[in-house]
GROMACS .gro file of C-alpha atoms in nm:
model
  427
    1MET     CA    1  -2.059   4.179   5.242
    2ARG     CA    2  -1.811   4.266   4.966
    3ALA     CA    3  -1.529   4.280   5.223
    4THR     CA    4  -1.626   3.932   5.348
    5LEU     CA    5  -1.626   3.785   4.997
    6ARG     CA    6  -1.294   3.952   4.919
    7SER     CA    7  -1.148   3.811   5.238
    8ARG     CA    8  -1.271   3.461   5.154
    9THR     CA    9  -1.131   3.489   4.804
   10TRP     CA   10  -0.786   3.581   4.931
   11ARG     CA   11  -0.794   3.300   5.189
   12LEU     CA   12  -0.887   3.057   4.909
   13ARG     CA   13  -0.605   3.183   4.689
   14ALA     CA   14  -0.358   3.159   4.976
   15ALA     CA   15  -0.469   2.803   5.047
   16LEU     CA   16  -0.434   2.713   4.677
   17VAL     CA   17  -0.086   2.861   4.657
   18GLY     CA   18   0.006   2.672   4.972
   19ALA     CA   19  -0.124   2.347   4.825
   20LEU     CA   20   0.072   2.398   4.502
   21VAL     CA   21   0.390   2.475   4.695
   22ALA     CA   22   0.337   2.164   4.904
   23ALA     CA   23   0.269   1.950   4.599
   24PHE     CA   24   0.586   2.072   4.432
   25ALA     CA   25   0.787   2.013   4.747
   26LEU     CA   26   0.654   1.657   4.766
   27SER     CA   27   0.733   1.589   4.399
   28ALA     CA   28   1.089   1.703   4.456
   29ALA     CA   29   1.133   1.494   4.769
   30GLY     CA   30   1.428   1.261   4.751
   31THR     CA   31   1.591   1.450   4.467
   32PRO     CA   32   1.910   1.654   4.478
   33ALA     CA   33   1.876   2.019   4.567
   34LEU     CA   34   1.737   2.183   4.255
   35ALA     CA   35   1.660   2.541   4.165
   36ALA     CA   36   1.298   2.636   4.225
   37ASP     CA   37   1.241   2.738   3.865
   38PRO     CA   38   1.155   2.420   3.672
   39ILE     CA   39   1.189   2.354   3.302
   40LYS     CA   40   0.828   2.304   3.202
   41ILE     CA   41   0.730   2.062   2.924
   42GLY     CA   42   0.367   2.070   2.817
   43CYS     CA   43   0.140   1.841   2.622
   44GLY     CA   44  -0.213   1.728   2.561
   45MET     CA   45  -0.267   1.357   2.614
   46ALA     CA   46  -0.559   1.118   2.562
   47LEU     CA   47  -0.658   1.041   2.920
   48THR     CA   48  -1.022   0.978   2.830
   49GLY     CA   49  -1.185   0.871   2.504
   50GLY     CA   50  -1.089   0.604   2.255
   51LEU     CA   51  -0.711   0.631   2.295
   52ALA     CA   52  -0.713   0.671   2.674
   53ALA     CA   53  -0.559   0.332   2.751
   54ASN     CA   54  -0.249   0.416   2.549
   55GLY     CA   55  -0.252   0.782   2.647
   56LYS     CA   56  -0.246   0.702   3.019
   57ALA     CA   57   0.037   0.453   2.969
   58ALA     CA   58   0.234   0.710   2.767
   59LEU     CA   59   0.189   0.978   3.033
   60MET     CA   60   0.305   0.738   3.303
   61ALA     CA   61   0.618   0.666   3.100
   62MET     CA   62   0.685   1.039   3.067
   63GLN     CA   63   0.641   1.083   3.441
   64ILE     CA   64   0.892   0.805   3.505
   65TRP     CA   65   1.135   0.986   3.276
   66ALA     CA   66   1.084   1.313   3.466
   67GLU     CA   67   1.142   1.135   3.796
   68ASP     CA   68   1.458   0.970   3.662
   69VAL     CA   69   1.590   1.305   3.540
   70ASN     CA   70   1.511   1.488   3.862
   71LYS     CA   71   1.675   1.219   4.073
   72LYS     CA   72   1.994   1.279   3.877
   73GLY     CA   73   1.983   1.654   3.933
   74GLY     CA   74   1.745   1.769   3.660
   75ILE     CA   75   1.843   1.939   3.337
   76LEU     CA   76   2.080   2.237   3.349
   77GLY     CA   77   2.048   2.209   3.726
   78ARG     CA   78   1.672   2.269   3.711
   79PRO     CA   79   1.394   2.019   3.780
   80VAL     CA   80   1.170   1.902   3.500
   81GLN     CA   81   0.798   1.960   3.538
   82LEU     CA   82   0.534   1.809   3.311
   83VAL     CA   83   0.225   2.019   3.247
   84TYR     CA   84  -0.053   1.828   3.074
   85TYR     CA   85  -0.421   1.833   2.992
   86ASP     CA   86  -0.664   1.565   2.879
   87ASP     CA   87  -0.731   1.605   2.506
   88GLN     CA   88  -1.017   1.355   2.542
   89THR     CA   89  -0.899   1.188   2.219
   90LYS     CA   90  -1.067   1.477   2.039
   91PRO     CA   91  -0.860   1.668   1.781
   92ALA     CA   92  -1.081   1.973   1.833
   93THR     CA   93  -0.948   2.016   2.188
   94VAL     CA   94  -0.584   2.026   2.081
   95PRO     CA   95  -0.544   2.389   1.958
   96GLY     CA   96  -0.692   2.527   2.278
   97ILE     CA   97  -0.472   2.307   2.496
   98TYR     CA   98  -0.150   2.408   2.323
   99THR     CA   99  -0.243   2.775   2.322
  100LYS     CA  100  -0.304   2.757   2.698
  101LEU     CA  101   0.019   2.569   2.759
  102LEU     CA  102   0.217   2.837   2.578
  103ASP     CA  103   0.031   3.155   2.674
  104VAL     CA  104  -0.096   3.080   3.025
  105ASP     CA  105   0.127   2.806   3.165
  106LYS     CA  106   0.433   2.951   2.990
  107VAL     CA  107   0.585   2.609   2.925
  108HIS     CA  108   0.936   2.609   2.780
  109PHE     CA  109   0.872   2.319   2.541
  110VAL     CA  110   0.574   2.127   2.410
  111VAL     CA  111   0.555   1.766   2.294
  112SER     CA  112   0.268   1.598   2.115
  113GLY     CA  113  -0.007   1.379   2.249
  114TYR     CA  114  -0.046   1.023   2.127
  115GLY     CA  115  -0.137   0.944   1.770
  116THR     CA  116  -0.162   1.090   1.423
  117ASN     CA  117  -0.500   1.257   1.468
  118LEU     CA  118  -0.395   1.436   1.787
  119ILE     CA  119  -0.060   1.553   1.650
  120ALA     CA  120  -0.200   1.711   1.333
  121PRO     CA  121  -0.406   1.990   1.501
  122ALA     CA  122  -0.104   2.104   1.705
  123MET     CA  123   0.123   2.139   1.404
  124PRO     CA  124  -0.001   2.485   1.286
  125ILE     CA  125   0.058   2.630   1.634
  126VAL     CA  126   0.410   2.496   1.680
  127MET     CA  127   0.500   2.593   1.324
  128GLU     CA  128   0.372   2.948   1.367
  129ARG     CA  129   0.575   2.987   1.688
  130LYS     CA  130   0.879   2.805   1.548
  131LEU     CA  131   0.893   2.547   1.827
  132VAL     CA  132   1.076   2.219   1.841
  133PHE     CA  133   0.801   1.956   1.839
  134PRO     CA  134   0.857   1.592   1.937
  135GLY     CA  135   0.577   1.365   1.807
  136LEU     CA  136   0.453   1.042   1.961
  137PHE     CA  137   0.356   0.778   1.706
  138GLY     CA  138   0.225   0.993   1.425
  139LEU     CA  139   0.214   0.844   1.077
  140ALA     CA  140   0.340   1.092   0.814
  141ASN     CA  141   0.227   1.404   1.007
  142ASN     CA  142   0.506   1.611   0.852
  143GLU     CA  143   0.476   1.474   0.500
  144LYS     CA  144   0.327   1.790   0.351
  145ALA     CA  145   0.447   2.059   0.593
  146LYS     CA  146   0.812   1.945   0.603
  147TYR     CA  147   0.851   2.150   0.921
  148PRO     CA  148   1.218   2.139   1.030
  149GLY     CA  149   1.141   2.152   1.404
  150TYR     CA  150   0.940   1.828   1.402
  151TYR     CA  151   1.064   1.482   1.489
  152GLN     CA  152   0.868   1.172   1.583
  153ILE     CA  153   0.975   0.863   1.769
  154MET     CA  154   0.789   0.578   1.594
  155PRO     CA  155   1.056   0.387   1.397
  156ALA     CA  156   0.864   0.386   1.067
  157GLY     CA  157   1.148   0.518   0.851
  158PRO     CA  158   1.215   0.807   0.614
  159ASN     CA  159   0.915   0.727   0.390
  160PRO     CA  160   0.675   0.619   0.664
  161ALA     CA  161   0.364   0.541   0.460
  162VAL     CA  162   0.558   0.286   0.250
  163ASP     CA  163   0.835   0.184   0.490
  164TRP     CA  164   0.582   0.095   0.758
  165THR     CA  165   0.482  -0.217   0.563
  166GLY     CA  166   0.805  -0.267   0.372
  167THR     CA  167   0.967  -0.503   0.619
  168PHE     CA  168   0.664  -0.735   0.615
  169PHE     CA  169   0.718  -0.789   0.244
  170GLU     CA  170   1.093  -0.822   0.285
  171VAL     CA  171   1.035  -1.119   0.515
  172ALA     CA  172   0.754  -1.269   0.307
  173MET     CA  173   0.938  -1.258  -0.025
  174ARG     CA  174   1.246  -1.437   0.111
  175GLN     CA  175   1.052  -1.758   0.168
  176LYS     CA  176   1.059  -2.067  -0.049
  177PRO     CA  177   0.840  -2.131  -0.235
  178LYS     CA  178   0.806  -1.758  -0.288
  179PRO     CA  179   0.449  -1.625  -0.249
  180GLN     CA  180   0.282  -1.525  -0.574
  181THR     CA  181  -0.058  -1.383  -0.478
  182ILE     CA  182  -0.194  -1.158  -0.204
  183ALA     CA  183  -0.522  -1.055  -0.045
  184LEU     CA  184  -0.538  -0.704   0.105
  185VAL     CA  185  -0.806  -0.621   0.358
  186GLY     CA  186  -0.863  -0.355   0.622
  187ALA     CA  187  -1.110  -0.125   0.790
  188ASP     CA  188  -1.252   0.173   0.604
  189ALA     CA  189  -1.068   0.421   0.827
  190GLU     CA  190  -0.766   0.651   0.817
  191PHE     CA  191  -0.488   0.426   0.944
  192PRO     CA  192  -0.588   0.115   0.745
  193HIS     CA  193  -0.624   0.329   0.432
  194ASN     CA  194  -0.267   0.460   0.476
  195ALA     CA  195  -0.130   0.116   0.558
  196LEU     CA  196  -0.301  -0.048   0.262
  197ALA     CA  197  -0.181   0.229   0.029
  198GLY     CA  198   0.175   0.165   0.142
  199ALA     CA  199   0.127  -0.209   0.109
  200ARG     CA  200   0.013  -0.171  -0.253
  201VAL     CA  201   0.339   0.010  -0.333
  202ASN     CA  202   0.533  -0.283  -0.186
  203VAL     CA  203   0.309  -0.536  -0.363
  204LYS     CA  204   0.395  -0.373  -0.694
  205LYS     CA  205   0.765  -0.361  -0.604
  206HIS     CA  206   0.773  -0.736  -0.539
  207GLY     CA  207   0.554  -0.834  -0.836
  208LEU     CA  208   0.277  -0.997  -0.635
  209LYS     CA  209  -0.065  -1.048  -0.794
  210ILE     CA  210  -0.354  -0.898  -0.598
  211VAL     CA  211  -0.646  -1.142  -0.585
  212TYR     CA  212  -0.851  -0.958  -0.321
  213ASP     CA  213  -0.848  -0.591  -0.222
  214SER     CA  214  -1.129  -0.459  -0.009
  215THR     CA  215  -1.220  -0.263   0.304
  216TYR     CA  216  -1.499  -0.318   0.553
  217PRO     CA  217  -1.702  -0.069   0.762
  218PRO     CA  218  -1.551   0.016   1.103
  219THR     CA  219  -1.882  -0.094   1.258
  220THR     CA  220  -1.834  -0.453   1.136
  221VAL     CA  221  -1.881  -0.713   1.410
  222ASP     CA  222  -1.897  -1.037   1.207
  223TYR     CA  223  -1.575  -1.100   1.015
  224THR     CA  224  -1.661  -1.453   0.907
  225PRO     CA  225  -1.807  -1.357   0.564
  226ILE     CA  226  -1.498  -1.146   0.491
  227VAL     CA  227  -1.261  -1.427   0.580
  228ARG     CA  228  -1.466  -1.679   0.379
  229ALA     CA  229  -1.439  -1.453   0.073
  230ILE     CA  230  -1.063  -1.424   0.121
  231LYS     CA  231  -1.027  -1.798   0.168
  232ALA     CA  232  -1.203  -1.855  -0.164
  233THR     CA  233  -0.924  -1.666  -0.342
  234ASN     CA  234  -0.659  -1.907  -0.209
  235ALA     CA  235  -0.415  -1.617  -0.169
  236ASP     CA  236  -0.058  -1.697  -0.064
  237ILE     CA  237  -0.043  -1.389   0.161
  238VAL     CA  238  -0.328  -1.232   0.356
  239PHE     CA  239  -0.233  -0.880   0.465
  240VAL     CA  240  -0.463  -0.725   0.725
  241ALA     CA  241  -0.462  -0.357   0.829
  242SER     CA  242  -0.688  -0.330   1.130
  243TYR     CA  243  -0.760  -0.158   1.460
  244PRO     CA  244  -0.768  -0.367   1.781
  245PRO     CA  245  -1.135  -0.476   1.775
  246ASP     CA  246  -1.121  -0.594   1.412
  247SER     CA  247  -0.773  -0.745   1.462
  248ALA     CA  248  -0.927  -0.976   1.722
  249GLY     CA  249  -1.230  -1.036   1.500
  250MET     CA  250  -1.017  -1.128   1.200
  251VAL     CA  251  -0.799  -1.370   1.396
  252LEU     CA  252  -1.099  -1.542   1.553
  253ALA     CA  253  -1.279  -1.564   1.218
  254ALA     CA  254  -0.967  -1.703   1.047
  255HIS     CA  255  -0.958  -1.988   1.296
  256GLU     CA  256  -1.329  -2.049   1.265
  257VAL     CA  257  -1.318  -2.062   0.885
  258GLY     CA  258  -0.987  -2.246   0.865
  259LEU     CA  259  -0.801  -1.977   0.672
  260GLN     CA  260  -0.446  -2.099   0.612
  261PRO     CA  261  -0.252  -1.888   0.362
  262LYS     CA  262   0.126  -1.918   0.350
  263ILE     CA  263   0.157  -1.591   0.547
  264PHE     CA  264  -0.106  -1.416   0.757
  265GLY     CA  265  -0.081  -1.081   0.938
  266GLY     CA  266   0.092  -0.753   0.854
  267GLY     CA  267  -0.063  -0.441   1.000
  268MET     CA  268  -0.282  -0.563   1.283
  269VAL     CA  269  -0.291  -0.301   1.558
  270GLY     CA  270  -0.363  -0.444   1.902
  271LEU     CA  271  -0.150  -0.756   1.875
  272GLN     CA  272   0.109  -0.563   2.076
  273PHE     CA  273  -0.115  -0.508   2.382
  274ALA     CA  274  -0.164  -0.740   2.677
  275ALA     CA  275  -0.542  -0.721   2.643
  276LEU     CA  276  -0.543  -0.884   2.299
  277LEU     CA  277  -0.244  -1.109   2.360
  278THR     CA  278  -0.425  -1.269   2.653
  279LYS     CA  279  -0.759  -1.274   2.470
  280LEU     CA  280  -0.623  -1.460   2.167
  281GLY     CA  281  -0.353  -1.675   2.330
  282PRO     CA  282  -0.248  -1.973   2.116
  283ARG     CA  283  -0.457  -1.846   1.821
  284LEU     CA  284  -0.173  -1.597   1.766
  285ASN     CA  285   0.078  -1.869   1.677
  286GLY     CA  286   0.215  -1.827   1.327
  287ILE     CA  287   0.094  -1.472   1.267
  288LEU     CA  288   0.357  -1.243   1.112
  289ASN     CA  289   0.295  -0.888   1.226
  290TYR     CA  290   0.460  -0.554   1.291
  291ASP     CA  291   0.582  -0.447   1.634
  292VAL     CA  292   0.819  -0.187   1.782
  293TRP     CA  293   0.975  -0.353   2.088
  294VAL     CA  294   0.959  -0.707   2.226
  295PRO     CA  295   1.158  -0.876   2.506
  296GLU     CA  296   1.400  -1.063   2.280
  297PRO     CA  297   1.772  -1.080   2.369
  298THR     CA  298   1.854  -0.864   2.066
  299MET     CA  299   1.640  -0.577   2.193
  300LYS     CA  300   1.802  -0.519   2.534
  301PHE     CA  301   1.899  -0.156   2.496
  302PRO     CA  302   2.058   0.023   2.793
  303GLY     CA  303   1.790   0.140   3.033
  304ILE     CA  304   1.495  -0.052   2.889
  305GLU     CA  305   1.483  -0.317   3.162
  306ALA     CA  306   1.506  -0.059   3.441
  307PHE     CA  307   1.225   0.138   3.281
  308LEU     CA  308   0.998  -0.165   3.241
  309GLN     CA  309   1.052  -0.266   3.602
  310LYS     CA  310   0.930   0.075   3.716
  311TYR     CA  311   0.646   0.081   3.465
  312GLN     CA  312   0.517  -0.269   3.533
  313ALA     CA  313   0.527  -0.213   3.909
  314ARG     CA  314   0.280   0.074   3.865
  315ALA     CA  315   0.077  -0.047   3.566
  316GLU     CA  316  -0.184  -0.257   3.740
  317LYS     CA  317  -0.255   0.012   3.999
  318GLU     CA  318  -0.286   0.273   3.725
  319GLY     CA  319  -0.506   0.046   3.514
  320VAL     CA  320  -0.285   0.053   3.204
  321ASP     CA  321  -0.129  -0.217   2.986
  322PRO     CA  322   0.062  -0.443   3.230
  323LEU     CA  323   0.337  -0.524   2.977
  324GLY     CA  324   0.410  -0.174   2.847
  325HIS     CA  325   0.611  -0.303   2.552
  326TYR     CA  326   0.452  -0.097   2.276
  327LEU     CA  327   0.403   0.275   2.338
  328PRO     CA  328   0.553   0.341   2.687
  329PRO     CA  329   0.924   0.292   2.602
  330PHE     CA  330   0.888   0.528   2.309
  331ALA     CA  331   0.695   0.782   2.520
  332TYR     CA  332   0.993   0.776   2.755
  333ALA     CA  333   1.235   0.804   2.463
  334TYR     CA  334   1.083   1.105   2.286
  335VAL     CA  335   1.120   1.324   2.596
  336GLN     CA  336   1.455   1.158   2.666
  337VAL     CA  337   1.581   1.294   2.334
  338LEU     CA  338   1.446   1.639   2.412
  339GLY     CA  339   1.609   1.640   2.756
  340GLN     CA  340   1.943   1.527   2.620
  341ALA     CA  341   1.933   1.802   2.357
  342ILE     CA  342   1.857   2.073   2.613
  343GLN     CA  343   2.140   1.949   2.831
  344ALA     CA  344   2.387   1.923   2.543
  345THR     CA  345   2.312   2.270   2.404
  346LYS     CA  346   2.284   2.420   2.754
  347SER     CA  347   2.000   2.618   2.612
  348LEU     CA  348   1.622   2.655   2.606
  349ASP     CA  349   1.643   2.810   2.259
  350GLN     CA  350   1.403   2.623   2.031
  351GLN     CA  351   1.619   2.649   1.721
  352LYS     CA  352   1.938   2.536   1.893
  353VAL     CA  353   1.763   2.237   2.047
  354ALA     CA  354   1.596   2.144   1.717
  355ASP     CA  355   1.924   2.171   1.527
  356TYR     CA  356   2.100   1.951   1.780
  357ILE     CA  357   1.830   1.684   1.762
  358LYS     CA  358   1.847   1.672   1.383
  359SER     CA  359   2.225   1.667   1.362
  360HIS     CA  360   2.307   1.404   1.625
  361GLU     CA  361   2.243   1.039   1.699
  362HIS     CA  362   2.071   0.982   2.033
  363ASP     CA  363   2.107   0.704   2.288
  364THR     CA  364   1.764   0.610   2.420
  365ILE     CA  365   1.599   0.318   2.596
  366VAL     CA  366   1.467   0.206   2.254
  367GLY     CA  367   1.814   0.210   2.102
  368LYS     CA  368   2.012   0.458   1.899
  369VAL     CA  369   1.793   0.707   1.714
  370LYS     CA  370   1.890   0.933   1.425
  371PHE     CA  371   1.632   1.155   1.260
  372GLY     CA  372   1.619   1.247   0.893
  373PRO     CA  373   1.534   1.588   0.740
  374ASN     CA  374   1.158   1.524   0.764
  375GLY     CA  375   1.178   1.427   1.132
  376GLU     CA  376   1.123   1.055   1.075
  377TRP     CA  377   1.382   0.793   1.170
  378ALA     CA  378   1.659   0.822   0.913
  379LYS     CA  379   1.664   0.442   0.895
  380GLY     CA  380   1.341   0.255   0.964
  381ARG     CA  381   1.326  -0.014   1.226
  382MET     CA  382   0.973  -0.149   1.224
  383LEU     CA  383   1.005  -0.499   1.359
  384GLN     CA  384   0.846  -0.799   1.195
  385ILE     CA  385   0.775  -1.062   1.455
  386GLN     CA  386   0.618  -1.405   1.444
  387PHE     CA  387   0.416  -1.543   1.734
  388GLN     CA  388   0.562  -1.878   1.831
  389GLY     CA  389   0.512  -2.127   2.112
  390ILE     CA  390   0.217  -1.959   2.282
  391GLU     CA  391   0.046  -2.220   2.494
  392SER     CA  392  -0.205  -2.028   2.705
  393THR     CA  393  -0.360  -1.690   2.772
  394ASP     CA  394  -0.127  -1.618   3.066
  395VAL     CA  395   0.018  -1.268   3.040
  396ALA     CA  396   0.344  -1.367   3.215
  397GLN     CA  397   0.464  -1.568   2.913
  398PHE     CA  398   0.475  -1.249   2.705
  399LYS     CA  399   0.740  -1.103   2.937
  400LYS     CA  400   0.976  -1.378   2.826
  401PRO     CA  401   1.171  -1.414   2.501
  402GLY     CA  402   1.074  -1.667   2.238
  403LYS     CA  403   0.706  -1.579   2.206
  404ARG     CA  404   0.740  -1.287   1.965
  405VAL     CA  405   1.045  -1.378   1.762
  406VAL     CA  406   1.211  -1.093   1.571
  407LEU     CA  407   1.261  -1.171   1.202
  408TRP     CA  408   1.349  -0.822   1.074
  409PRO     CA  409   1.565  -0.609   1.072
  410GLU     CA  410   1.862  -0.845   1.044
  411GLU     CA  411   2.063  -0.676   1.321
  412PHE     CA  412   1.787  -0.749   1.570
  413LYS     CA  413   1.686  -1.090   1.438
  414SER     CA  414   1.629  -1.345   1.715
  415GLY     CA  415   1.494  -1.643   1.522
  416ASN     CA  416   1.358  -1.774   1.195
  417LEU     CA  417   1.016  -1.763   1.034
  418ILE     CA  418   0.826  -2.088   1.056
  419TYR     CA  419   0.677  -2.120   0.710
  420PRO     CA  420   0.409  -2.168   0.593
  421TYR     CA  421   0.149  -2.033   0.836
  422ALA     CA  422  -0.029  -2.370   0.867
  423LYS     CA  423   0.293  -2.524   1.000
  424ALA     CA  424   0.360  -2.230   1.231
  425MET     CA  425   0.012  -2.250   1.385
  426LYS     CA  426   0.120  -2.575   1.552
  427HIS     CA  427   0.426  -2.423   1.722
   0.00000   0.00000   0.00000
């Protein structure tokens, strides 16, 4: 009996090994002849749970990058292989995943999953092992640790908590007549807290008078009373820091109540995704909000169009954001930087790769990137865009220029702010 079980076990193992060999052979099909020993890059990623929609899109972008690299002969003549696990959007899963990647899978490099809360639990592990650690859209993850091996690809700027909202106020305070008062509102949750704290620093810098400053429970479903209270203050600027569900709720309530400050928007997460763009349609007109990449003529960095063509061709089948303008290009770029550094240093040494990344400017599909000592972009590039000329809920219009006009930074400006908001709502 034992001999039979042992025999079955070995047959199963042999079949598994055969399947893995076949899978690897298929993945390498169509690529130049590459050594059999791949450079393995590991990560956890939100493939289920609250951040799954973005996590799946990010992983697909990374896979496109790996395919692009392998088609060109790999890195150092070796193919790139991604090793990943579903972190389920649960921070508690992250330490175990990264320990397994390093100790069992023996990956050569690790990169973060998506988002601040999923990056933080990996930091102690990568710091203890002195690893280079690319981060994907974490807000101020390295603020306290100041770990030299960390860099993150979101273009917030060297002081992310404040810089993230700084460009919104730069645009707002250039208008005539200049705004004098502001209402600040957001969800009672981690990101809105950070965004509102940064906004208050900028409010003080520009001498605005706060006439409303409040948060609401994340479970809020009716935003009409909140918007009515804000309307009663007659604030010149209404700055909103919100997650996607409340971003939609605030926009719909603003239209229902007839809220018409001089400027409306700021830190509304979700107004970058096809799901909300098509849900809100013309109600978006006039909103001034942050973004990271939009299809304006000023944002056509080398490689971005080729990437989006590949991404969008797969997106519907994969069930992810059909536009892919927000996170996917940056998910491609953060491993692009890592790959370029490995190639340039001709080394898998963590310290050499980290030093190279920090000391050089990098060409990526999201433009030239230079990191500062804390791993944030040395010069921030959070876009401020205004929704203009949206006539329907058709997703195709958002692939064209002129719908999300870039107002800031100056070097990427593609149009002018229509001011005030009431006037812009009609365009």
